[in-house]
Amino acid sequence: MLTRRDFIQSAGAALFSITPNVSQMPSRGANPKVVILGAGLAGLAAGYCLTQQGIHPTILEARFRLGGRVFSHRIDADNDLTVELGAEWIGASHERVLRLCEELGLTLRDNQFKPRLMYQGQYFKQGEWDFSNQYKETFQRLLNRYSQLSEPEKVKLDQIDWWRYLVNNGIQGRDLDIRELLDSTDFGESIRFVSSFNALDEYAASSPANEMDFKIRGGNGELAQALAAKIGVSQILLNHAVVSVHQQAGKIEVVCANGNRVRADRVICTLPTFAIGQINWQPALPQDKIAAINALQYSRIDKNVFLYKRRFWRDESFELITDGPIHYLYHATKHQQAQAGALTSYSVGDKADVLSKQSDEWRSTLIDTTLKPAFGTTRQYLLKQVNCYWGDDPYTQGAYALYGKDQWFKLRPILQRPLGQVYFAGEHLGDWQGFMEGAVETGEQAASVVLET
C-alpha cells in the first residue's frame, strides 16, 4: 500500500542516490563546511543532527527571531500567558517531535478540546451535535477502502479534490457542511482545493484527535530555543536574508542582503518555496523546479488572539466550530493558571484574507457577535488583541504548503531534488504539512544525506 510516507522514502532514496560527478565534489576532509538556510524547525533540526556528529553549521535566518512559522507570543506578561501565532499542535503520531521534546527535557501538555458548534445561527454545546449515522458508516467505509487501494488507484485519487470525492460518495447536506468546516481548518483552505489522496492519507494515519493532541509548556517556541542552545547561538545569524547562492567547482558562496558572504561545501535549504524563488541561484534552478515552486500554493490563515480579563467560557477545553467568518475558536491559554485568558480566532482561505484587512474594532465586534448566542455580550471582558495573517508574511506568503489535486506525486519529487550540493528540506516536503513534525523530519533527513556524502 502506497502512503505519503512510503512515497517520500522511495522518492527520496532515488533522488539522493543520484550523486554528482565525484571529481567535481569537494573533498570531505575532516568535516565539510555546511550552511543552513532558515532557522525554522527544519533548519534547527538539521543543525542539531549535524552538531551531534561534530559538524558545526552556520545557520542564516532572514527574520529577527528563531522558529520561522513556530511563533510563540507572550500576550500577557503580568500573568505570563503565552499564545501561538504560528504552529499550535503536536500530534500523538508525531514521533520525531515527541522524541526531540523528551531528549531536550521539554514538557508536553494536553492540548485537546471539546468541540461546540455554531451552525445556521444555532449554538450546540458539546454532546448536542454529531454527524449522522449514515455519514459515520460511509466515512469509515472510505477509510477502510483506502487501505486496500493499489498504487495506481491512489495516484488517480490524487486527481480528485476532497469535496468532490465526498460528494461522489454520498456525503451531503449538514454532514458535508460540517466536514468542510472541520477539514478546511486542517488544510487552511476550502476542501475544494485539497487532494482527496492527501486528505484520506492524513485521516487514515491520524490520532483520534486528528493530531491536535499536545503543546509544549511555555510555548512551542521552546523547542526552537532548546535546539538553538544545543547548536550554539553563535552559529545562528539572524537578519541574514539570502539573496544569492553561487556554486562553482564544488564550492558554494551564499550572499546575504546585508552584504555578508558565507562559503560552504554543502548547503541545506529549509526555506518555503516562495523564499526559494526569490533567490538568485547560480547555476539557475531547472525549469521544472521553478514550475513546481510556482504551482504549489500555501494556505491562508489568519489568527486573531483576544485576551479577556476572565475566562467566561469556563471550560478549559473550549473550542467552537462556526459557519460564520470567524470559522474556528479555541482556548489559547489552556493549562496556564490565571484569571485572565485568551481565545484564538482562526480563519482560513477567503475568510482569512478578508478578516486580516479589517480593523481591531471590526474584529472585536465580530467575535462578540459570534459568541453572543452562547455567552451573551463579552466585549466588556476584552483587554487586548493581536493579529497575525500568514498570507501576508514576506517569506512564506502563506501558512503551510497545500498540495492540490494532481500535485502530490508530480510536484513533491521535483521540489525535493538536490541542486548540486544544495539539499532541500521543510514542511512542504514532509508527510505532515502544517505540522512541526513535517519540518523536523525533513530537516533530519537532509542532515543525514549531508553526513553520508
CSV table of C-alpha atoms in Angstrom, one decimal:
chain,number,residue,atom,x,y,z
A,1,MET,CA,0.0,0.0,0.0
A,2,LEU,CA,1.4,3.4,-1.0
A,3,THR,CA,1.2,6.1,1.6
A,4,ARG,CA,2.7,9.6,1.6
A,5,ARG,CA,5.4,8.4,3.9
A,6,ASP,CA,6.2,5.4,1.6
A,7,PHE,CA,6.3,7.7,-1.4
A,8,ILE,CA,8.6,10.2,0.3
A,9,GLN,CA,11.0,7.5,1.4
A,10,SER,CA,11.1,5.8,-2.0
A,11,ALA,CA,11.4,9.1,-3.9
A,12,GLY,CA,14.0,10.4,-1.5
A,13,ALA,CA,16.1,7.3,-1.9
A,14,ALA,CA,16.0,7.6,-5.7
A,15,LEU,CA,16.8,11.3,-5.8
A,16,PHE,CA,19.6,11.3,-3.3
A,17,SER,CA,21.2,8.2,-4.9
A,18,ILE,CA,21.9,10.4,-8.0
A,19,THR,CA,25.3,11.7,-6.9
A,20,PRO,CA,27.2,14.4,-8.9
A,21,ASN,CA,30.5,13.5,-10.5
A,22,VAL,CA,32.9,12.7,-7.7
A,23,SER,CA,35.7,14.7,-9.4
A,24,GLN,CA,33.5,17.8,-9.0
A,25,MET,CA,32.7,17.3,-5.4
A,26,PRO,CA,34.8,18.9,-2.6
A,27,SER,CA,37.0,16.7,-0.5
A,28,ARG,CA,35.2,15.7,2.7
A,29,GLY,CA,38.4,16.0,4.7
A,30,ALA,CA,37.7,16.2,8.4
A,31,ASN,CA,34.3,17.8,8.1
A,32,PRO,CA,32.5,19.7,5.3
A,33,LYS,CA,31.5,23.3,6.0
A,34,VAL,CA,27.8,23.3,6.0
A,35,VAL,CA,25.5,26.4,5.7
A,36,ILE,CA,21.8,26.0,6.5
A,37,LEU,CA,19.3,28.5,5.1
A,38,GLY,CA,16.5,29.1,7.6
A,39,ALA,CA,16.2,28.9,11.4
A,40,GLY,CA,12.8,27.4,11.5
A,41,LEU,CA,12.3,23.9,12.9
A,42,ALA,CA,13.6,22.2,9.7
A,43,GLY,CA,16.8,24.2,9.8
A,44,LEU,CA,17.3,23.8,13.5
A,45,ALA,CA,16.6,20.1,13.4
A,46,ALA,CA,19.2,19.7,10.6
A,47,GLY,CA,21.7,21.8,12.6
A,48,TYR,CA,21.2,19.8,15.7
A,49,CYS,CA,21.8,16.5,13.8
A,50,LEU,CA,25.0,17.8,12.3
A,51,THR,CA,26.2,19.3,15.6
A,52,GLN,CA,25.8,15.9,17.3
A,53,GLN,CA,28.1,14.4,14.7
A,54,GLY,CA,30.8,17.1,15.2
A,55,ILE,CA,29.9,19.3,12.3
A,56,HIS,CA,29.1,22.9,13.4
A,57,PRO,CA,26.9,24.5,10.6
A,58,THR,CA,26.3,28.2,10.1
A,59,ILE,CA,22.5,28.9,10.0
A,60,LEU,CA,21.3,32.0,8.2
A,61,GLU,CA,17.9,33.4,9.1
A,62,ALA,CA,16.1,36.3,7.5
A,63,ARG,CA,13.9,37.2,10.5
A,64,PHE,CA,15.0,38.8,13.7
A,65,ARG,CA,13.8,35.7,15.7
A,66,LEU,CA,14.1,31.9,15.6
A,67,GLY,CA,11.4,29.4,14.8
A,68,GLY,CA,10.0,30.5,11.5
A,69,ARG,CA,6.4,29.6,11.5
A,70,VAL,CA,6.6,28.5,15.1
A,71,PHE,CA,5.8,31.8,16.8
A,72,SER,CA,5.0,31.9,20.5
A,73,HIS,CA,3.9,35.3,21.7
A,74,ARG,CA,3.6,36.4,25.3
A,75,ILE,CA,0.3,38.2,25.2
A,76,ASP,CA,0.1,39.0,29.0
A,77,ALA,CA,3.5,39.5,30.7
A,78,ASP,CA,1.9,40.1,34.1
A,79,ASN,CA,0.3,36.7,34.1
A,80,ASP,CA,2.9,35.0,32.0
A,81,LEU,CA,0.3,34.0,29.4
A,82,THR,CA,1.7,32.7,26.0
A,83,VAL,CA,-0.2,32.0,22.8
A,84,GLU,CA,0.8,30.6,19.5
A,85,LEU,CA,0.6,32.8,16.4
A,86,GLY,CA,2.0,30.0,14.3
A,87,ALA,CA,2.2,26.2,14.8
A,88,GLU,CA,-0.2,25.1,17.5
A,89,TRP,CA,-0.3,21.3,17.9
A,90,ILE,CA,1.9,18.3,18.3
A,91,GLY,CA,0.2,15.1,17.4
A,92,ALA,CA,0.3,11.7,19.2
A,93,SER,CA,1.6,10.2,15.9
A,94,HIS,CA,4.4,12.8,15.6
A,95,GLU,CA,7.3,10.5,16.6
A,96,ARG,CA,10.2,12.8,15.8
A,97,VAL,CA,8.9,15.8,17.6
A,98,LEU,CA,7.9,13.7,20.6
A,99,ARG,CA,11.3,12.2,20.7
A,100,LEU,CA,13.0,15.6,20.5
A,101,CYS,CA,10.9,17.0,23.3
A,102,GLU,CA,11.9,14.1,25.5
A,103,GLU,CA,15.5,14.4,24.6
A,104,LEU,CA,15.6,18.1,25.3
A,105,GLY,CA,13.7,17.9,28.5
A,106,LEU,CA,10.6,19.8,27.3
A,107,THR,CA,7.3,19.1,28.9
A,108,LEU,CA,4.2,18.4,26.8
A,109,ARG,CA,0.7,19.3,28.0
A,110,ASP,CA,-2.6,18.0,26.8
A,111,ASN,CA,-4.0,20.4,24.2
A,112,GLN,CA,-7.2,18.6,23.2
A,113,PHE,CA,-10.5,20.4,23.1
A,114,LYS,CA,-14.2,19.6,23.4
A,115,PRO,CA,-16.0,20.8,20.2
A,116,ARG,CA,-19.1,23.1,20.2
A,117,LEU,CA,-20.8,24.0,17.0
A,118,MET,CA,-22.4,27.3,15.8
A,119,TYR,CA,-24.4,26.3,12.7
A,120,GLN,CA,-27.0,28.4,10.9
A,121,GLY,CA,-27.4,30.7,13.9
A,122,GLN,CA,-27.9,28.0,16.5
A,123,TYR,CA,-25.4,27.1,19.2
A,124,PHE,CA,-24.8,23.5,20.1
A,125,LYS,CA,-22.9,22.5,23.2
A,126,GLN,CA,-20.6,19.6,23.4
A,127,GLY,CA,-22.6,16.4,23.0
A,128,GLU,CA,-25.5,18.2,21.4
A,129,TRP,CA,-24.4,17.7,17.8
A,130,ASP,CA,-22.8,14.9,15.8
A,131,PHE,CA,-22.6,13.6,12.3
A,132,SER,CA,-25.4,11.3,11.1
A,133,ASN,CA,-25.1,7.6,11.4
A,134,GLN,CA,-25.2,7.3,7.6
A,135,TYR,CA,-22.2,9.6,7.4
A,136,LYS,CA,-20.2,7.7,10.0
A,137,GLU,CA,-20.7,4.4,8.2
A,138,THR,CA,-19.8,6.0,4.8
A,139,PHE,CA,-16.7,7.7,6.1
A,140,GLN,CA,-15.4,4.5,7.9
A,141,ARG,CA,-16.0,2.6,4.6
A,142,LEU,CA,-13.9,5.2,2.7
A,143,LEU,CA,-11.0,4.8,5.2
A,144,ASN,CA,-11.2,1.0,5.0
A,145,ARG,CA,-11.3,1.1,1.2
A,146,TYR,CA,-8.3,3.5,1.2
A,147,SER,CA,-6.1,0.9,2.9
A,148,GLN,CA,-6.8,-1.5,0.1
A,149,LEU,CA,-6.2,0.8,-2.9
A,150,SER,CA,-3.4,0.0,-5.3
A,151,GLU,CA,-0.6,2.5,-6.1
A,152,PRO,CA,-2.2,3.5,-9.5
A,153,GLU,CA,-5.6,3.9,-7.7
A,154,LYS,CA,-4.0,6.3,-5.2
A,155,VAL,CA,-2.4,8.3,-8.0
A,156,LYS,CA,-5.8,8.5,-9.6
A,157,LEU,CA,-7.3,9.5,-6.2
A,158,ASP,CA,-4.9,12.4,-6.1
A,159,GLN,CA,-6.6,13.9,-9.2
A,160,ILE,CA,-9.9,14.4,-7.4
A,161,ASP,CA,-10.5,17.2,-4.9
A,162,TRP,CA,-11.7,16.2,-1.4
A,163,TRP,CA,-15.0,18.0,-1.6
A,164,ARG,CA,-15.9,16.2,-4.9
A,165,TYR,CA,-14.8,12.9,-3.6
A,166,LEU,CA,-17.0,13.2,-0.5
A,167,VAL,CA,-20.0,14.3,-2.6
A,168,ASN,CA,-19.4,11.4,-5.1
A,169,ASN,CA,-19.6,9.0,-2.2
A,170,GLY,CA,-22.9,10.3,-0.9
A,171,ILE,CA,-21.9,12.7,1.8
A,172,GLN,CA,-24.1,15.8,1.6
A,173,GLY,CA,-26.2,18.4,3.5
A,174,ARG,CA,-25.3,19.2,7.1
A,175,ASP,CA,-22.7,16.4,7.2
A,176,LEU,CA,-20.9,17.9,4.2
A,177,ASP,CA,-21.1,21.4,5.6
A,178,ILE,CA,-19.5,20.3,8.9
A,179,ARG,CA,-16.9,18.2,7.2
A,180,GLU,CA,-15.9,21.3,5.1
A,181,LEU,CA,-15.6,23.4,8.3
A,182,LEU,CA,-13.5,20.8,10.1
A,183,ASP,CA,-11.3,19.8,7.2
A,184,SER,CA,-10.7,23.3,5.9
A,185,THR,CA,-9.4,24.1,9.4
A,186,ASP,CA,-6.8,21.4,8.9
A,187,PHE,CA,-5.7,22.3,5.4
A,188,GLY,CA,-6.1,26.1,5.6
A,189,GLU,CA,-8.3,26.4,2.6
A,190,SER,CA,-11.6,25.1,1.3
A,191,ILE,CA,-11.5,21.3,0.7
A,192,ARG,CA,-12.4,22.0,-2.9
A,193,PHE,CA,-8.7,22.8,-3.3
A,194,VAL,CA,-7.4,19.8,-1.4
A,195,SER,CA,-6.3,16.5,-3.0
A,196,SER,CA,-8.5,13.6,-1.8
A,197,PHE,CA,-5.4,11.4,-1.6
A,198,ASN,CA,-3.8,13.8,0.8
A,199,ALA,CA,-6.9,14.1,2.9
A,200,LEU,CA,-7.6,10.3,3.1
A,201,ASP,CA,-3.9,9.5,3.8
A,202,GLU,CA,-3.8,12.1,6.6
A,203,TYR,CA,-7.0,10.9,8.3
A,204,ALA,CA,-6.1,7.2,8.0
A,205,ALA,CA,-2.8,7.9,9.8
A,206,SER,CA,-4.0,10.4,12.3
A,207,SER,CA,-4.6,10.0,16.1
A,208,PRO,CA,-8.2,10.0,17.3
A,209,ALA,CA,-7.9,13.8,17.9
A,210,ASN,CA,-6.5,14.3,14.4
A,211,GLU,CA,-3.1,15.2,15.8
A,212,MET,CA,-4.4,18.0,17.8
A,213,ASP,CA,-3.0,16.5,21.0
A,214,PHE,CA,-0.2,18.3,22.7
A,215,LYS,CA,1.5,21.7,23.2
A,216,ILE,CA,4.9,22.5,24.8
A,217,ARG,CA,4.8,24.1,28.2
A,218,GLY,CA,5.9,27.7,27.9
A,219,GLY,CA,5.1,27.7,24.2
A,220,ASN,CA,6.1,25.7,21.2
A,221,GLY,CA,8.9,28.2,20.6
A,222,GLU,CA,10.7,26.5,23.5
A,223,LEU,CA,11.6,23.7,21.0
A,224,ALA,CA,13.3,26.2,18.7
A,225,GLN,CA,15.2,27.8,21.7
A,226,ALA,CA,16.3,24.4,23.0
A,227,LEU,CA,17.6,23.3,19.6
A,228,ALA,CA,19.4,26.6,19.1
A,229,ALA,CA,21.1,26.2,22.5
A,230,LYS,CA,22.4,22.8,21.5
A,231,ILE,CA,23.7,24.1,18.2
A,232,GLY,CA,25.2,27.2,19.7
A,233,VAL,CA,23.6,30.6,19.3
A,234,SER,CA,26.8,32.0,17.9
A,235,GLN,CA,26.3,29.6,14.9
A,236,ILE,CA,22.9,31.2,14.1
A,237,LEU,CA,22.9,34.6,12.3
A,238,LEU,CA,19.6,36.5,12.4
A,239,ASN,CA,18.7,39.2,10.0
A,240,HIS,CA,20.6,37.4,7.2
A,241,ALA,CA,18.2,37.2,4.3
A,242,VAL,CA,19.8,35.2,1.5
A,243,VAL,CA,19.8,36.8,-1.9
A,244,SER,CA,22.1,34.5,-4.0
A,245,VAL,CA,23.6,31.1,-3.9
A,246,HIS,CA,26.5,30.5,-6.3
A,247,GLN,CA,28.0,27.0,-6.9
A,248,GLN,CA,31.2,26.6,-8.8
A,249,ALA,CA,33.9,23.9,-8.8
A,250,GLY,CA,32.5,22.1,-5.8
A,251,LYS,CA,32.4,25.3,-3.7
A,252,ILE,CA,29.3,27.4,-2.7
A,253,GLU,CA,29.1,31.0,-1.8
A,254,VAL,CA,26.0,32.3,-0.1
A,255,VAL,CA,25.4,36.1,-0.3
A,256,CYS,CA,23.0,37.9,2.2
A,257,ALA,CA,21.1,41.1,1.8
A,258,ASN,CA,23.2,42.8,4.4
A,259,GLY,CA,26.3,42.1,2.3
A,260,ASN,CA,27.7,39.2,4.3
A,261,ARG,CA,29.1,36.3,2.3
A,262,VAL,CA,29.4,32.8,3.7
A,263,ARG,CA,31.3,29.9,1.9
A,264,ALA,CA,30.3,26.3,2.2
A,265,ASP,CA,30.9,22.8,0.9
A,266,ARG,CA,27.2,21.8,1.4
A,267,VAL,CA,24.0,23.8,1.8
A,268,ILE,CA,20.7,22.7,3.3
A,269,CYS,CA,17.9,24.9,2.2
A,270,THR,CA,14.9,24.8,4.5
A,271,LEU,CA,13.1,27.8,3.1
A,272,PRO,CA,9.5,27.8,2.0
A,273,THR,CA,9.0,27.7,-1.8
A,274,PHE,CA,8.2,31.4,-2.1
A,275,ALA,CA,11.5,32.4,-0.5
A,276,ILE,CA,13.4,29.8,-2.6
A,277,GLY,CA,12.0,31.5,-5.7
A,278,GLN,CA,13.3,34.9,-4.6
A,279,ILE,CA,17.0,33.8,-4.5
A,280,ASN,CA,19.4,34.2,-7.4
A,281,TRP,CA,20.7,30.6,-8.0
A,282,GLN,CA,23.8,30.1,-10.0
A,283,PRO,CA,23.6,27.7,-11.7
A,284,ALA,CA,19.9,28.5,-12.2
A,285,LEU,CA,17.1,26.4,-10.9
A,286,PRO,CA,15.9,23.9,-13.5
A,287,GLN,CA,12.7,24.9,-15.3
A,288,ASP,CA,10.7,22.0,-13.8
A,289,LYS,CA,11.7,23.1,-10.2
A,290,ILE,CA,10.7,26.7,-11.0
A,291,ALA,CA,7.3,25.5,-12.3
A,292,ALA,CA,6.8,23.3,-9.2
A,293,ILE,CA,7.6,26.3,-6.9
A,294,ASN,CA,5.1,28.4,-8.8
A,295,ALA,CA,2.4,25.7,-8.7
A,296,LEU,CA,2.5,24.9,-5.0
A,297,GLN,CA,0.1,27.0,-3.0
A,298,TYR,CA,0.4,27.9,0.7
A,299,SER,CA,-2.8,28.1,2.9
A,300,ARG,CA,-4.1,31.5,4.0
A,301,ILE,CA,-4.6,31.5,7.8
A,302,ASP,CA,-5.4,34.5,10.0
A,303,LYS,CA,-5.0,34.1,13.8
A,304,ASN,CA,-6.5,36.8,15.9
A,305,VAL,CA,-6.0,36.3,19.6
A,306,PHE,CA,-8.3,38.0,22.1
A,307,LEU,CA,-7.2,38.4,25.8
A,308,TYR,CA,-10.0,38.6,28.3
A,309,LYS,CA,-9.9,39.7,31.9
A,310,ARG,CA,-11.8,36.5,32.9
A,311,ARG,CA,-12.5,33.1,31.2
A,312,PHE,CA,-16.2,33.4,30.7
A,313,TRP,CA,-16.2,30.2,28.6
A,314,ARG,CA,-15.4,28.3,31.8
A,315,ASP,CA,-14.3,25.0,30.2
A,316,GLU,CA,-10.5,24.9,29.8
A,317,SER,CA,-11.1,22.6,26.8
A,318,PHE,CA,-13.4,25.1,25.0
A,319,GLU,CA,-13.4,25.1,21.2
A,320,LEU,CA,-16.1,26.3,18.8
A,321,ILE,CA,-16.6,25.5,15.1
A,322,THR,CA,-18.7,28.0,13.3
A,323,ASP,CA,-20.1,28.5,9.8
A,324,GLY,CA,-19.5,32.3,10.1
A,325,PRO,CA,-16.5,34.4,9.2
A,326,ILE,CA,-14.6,33.5,12.4
A,327,HIS,CA,-14.6,29.9,11.3
A,328,TYR,CA,-13.0,28.4,14.4
A,329,LEU,CA,-12.4,29.5,18.0
A,330,TYR,CA,-10.4,27.8,20.8
A,331,HIS,CA,-9.0,28.4,24.2
A,332,ALA,CA,-5.4,29.5,23.7
A,333,THR,CA,-4.2,29.6,27.3
A,334,LYS,CA,-5.2,26.2,28.5
A,335,HIS,CA,-3.2,25.0,31.5
A,336,GLN,CA,-1.8,28.5,32.1
A,337,GLN,CA,-3.0,29.5,35.5
A,338,ALA,CA,-4.6,33.0,35.7
A,339,GLN,CA,-8.0,34.6,35.9
A,340,ALA,CA,-7.4,36.2,32.5
A,341,GLY,CA,-7.4,34.0,29.4
A,342,ALA,CA,-7.3,34.2,25.7
A,343,LEU,CA,-9.3,32.8,22.8
A,344,THR,CA,-7.8,32.4,19.3
A,345,SER,CA,-10.0,33.2,16.3
A,346,TYR,CA,-8.8,31.0,13.4
A,347,SER,CA,-9.9,31.8,9.9
A,348,VAL,CA,-8.8,30.2,6.6
A,349,GLY,CA,-8.9,30.9,2.9
A,350,ASP,CA,-11.0,33.8,1.7
A,351,LYS,CA,-12.3,34.4,5.2
A,352,ALA,CA,-8.8,34.9,6.5
A,353,ASP,CA,-7.9,37.3,3.7
A,354,VAL,CA,-11.0,39.4,4.4
A,355,LEU,CA,-10.6,39.4,8.2
A,356,SER,CA,-6.9,40.3,8.0
A,357,LYS,CA,-7.7,43.6,6.3
A,358,GLN,CA,-10.2,44.8,8.9
A,359,SER,CA,-9.5,47.0,12.0
A,360,ASP,CA,-9.2,45.6,15.5
A,361,GLU,CA,-12.5,47.3,16.3
A,362,TRP,CA,-14.2,45.5,13.5
A,363,ARG,CA,-12.8,42.1,14.5
A,364,SER,CA,-13.7,42.6,18.2
A,365,THR,CA,-17.3,43.4,17.2
A,366,LEU,CA,-17.3,40.3,15.0
A,367,ILE,CA,-16.2,37.9,17.8
A,368,ASP,CA,-18.6,39.5,20.2
A,369,THR,CA,-21.4,38.8,17.7
A,370,THR,CA,-20.2,35.3,17.2
A,371,LEU,CA,-20.1,34.4,20.9
A,372,LYS,CA,-23.4,36.2,21.8
A,373,PRO,CA,-25.7,33.2,21.3
A,374,ALA,CA,-23.6,31.2,23.7
A,375,PHE,CA,-22.4,33.7,26.3
A,376,GLY,CA,-24.2,37.0,25.7
A,377,THR,CA,-22.2,40.2,25.4
A,378,THR,CA,-18.5,39.5,26.0
A,379,ARG,CA,-16.9,42.7,24.9
A,380,GLN,CA,-16.7,44.2,28.4
A,381,TYR,CA,-14.1,41.5,29.3
A,382,LEU,CA,-11.8,42.2,26.4
A,383,LEU,CA,-8.3,43.6,27.4
A,384,LYS,CA,-6.3,43.4,24.1
A,385,GLN,CA,-5.9,41.6,20.9
A,386,VAL,CA,-3.2,40.7,18.4
A,387,ASN,CA,-3.5,39.6,14.8
A,388,CYS,CA,-1.2,37.5,12.6
A,389,TYR,CA,-2.0,36.9,9.0
A,390,TRP,CA,0.3,34.4,7.4
A,391,GLY,CA,-0.9,35.2,3.9
A,392,ASP,CA,1.0,38.5,4.1
A,393,ASP,CA,4.2,37.0,5.5
A,394,PRO,CA,7.1,38.3,3.4
A,395,TYR,CA,8.9,35.0,3.4
A,396,THR,CA,6.2,32.4,3.0
A,397,GLN,CA,3.1,34.2,1.6
A,398,GLY,CA,1.0,31.7,3.4
A,399,ALA,CA,1.0,29.4,6.5
A,400,TYR,CA,1.9,26.0,5.2
A,401,ALA,CA,2.0,24.0,1.9
A,402,LEU,CA,-1.2,22.9,0.4
A,403,TYR,CA,-1.0,20.2,-2.2
A,404,GLY,CA,-4.0,20.5,-4.5
A,405,LYS,CA,-5.4,17.8,-6.8
A,406,ASP,CA,-2.9,16.0,-9.0
A,407,GLN,CA,0.1,17.7,-7.4
A,408,TRP,CA,1.5,15.4,-4.7
A,409,PHE,CA,3.1,12.7,-6.9
A,410,LYS,CA,4.2,15.3,-9.5
A,411,LEU,CA,5.5,18.3,-7.6
A,412,ARG,CA,7.0,16.9,-4.4
A,413,PRO,CA,9.8,14.8,-6.0
A,414,ILE,CA,10.8,17.8,-8.1
A,415,LEU,CA,10.8,20.1,-5.1
A,416,GLN,CA,12.9,17.6,-3.1
A,417,ARG,CA,15.6,17.1,-5.8
A,418,PRO,CA,19.0,18.5,-4.8
A,419,LEU,CA,20.7,21.2,-6.8
A,420,GLY,CA,24.3,20.2,-6.9
A,421,GLN,CA,25.5,20.3,-3.3
A,422,VAL,CA,22.3,22.1,-2.1
A,423,TYR,CA,19.8,19.8,-0.4
A,424,PHE,CA,16.2,20.8,0.4
A,425,ALA,CA,14.0,20.4,3.5
A,426,GLY,CA,10.9,22.0,5.1
A,427,GLU,CA,7.4,21.1,6.0
A,428,HIS,CA,6.3,21.3,2.3
A,429,LEU,CA,8.4,18.2,1.7
A,430,GLY,CA,7.2,16.2,4.7
A,431,ASP,CA,4.2,13.9,5.0
A,432,TRP,CA,2.7,16.2,7.7
A,433,GLN,CA,2.0,19.5,6.0
A,434,GLY,CA,1.1,22.2,8.5
A,435,PHE,CA,2.7,20.4,11.5
A,436,MET,CA,6.1,20.8,13.1
A,437,GLU,CA,6.6,17.1,12.5
A,438,GLY,CA,7.0,17.7,8.8
A,439,ALA,CA,9.6,20.3,9.3
A,440,VAL,CA,11.6,18.3,11.8
A,441,GLU,CA,11.6,15.0,9.9
A,442,THR,CA,12.8,16.6,6.6
A,443,GLY,CA,15.5,18.6,8.3
A,444,GLU,CA,16.8,15.4,9.9
A,445,GLN,CA,16.7,13.6,6.6
A,446,ALA,CA,18.6,16.3,4.8
A,447,ALA,CA,21.3,16.3,7.5
A,448,SER,CA,21.6,12.5,7.2
A,449,VAL,CA,22.2,12.9,3.5
A,450,VAL,CA,24.9,15.5,4.1
A,451,LEU,CA,26.6,13.2,6.6
A,452,GLU,CA,26.6,10.4,4.0
A,453,THR,CA,28.1,12.5,1.1
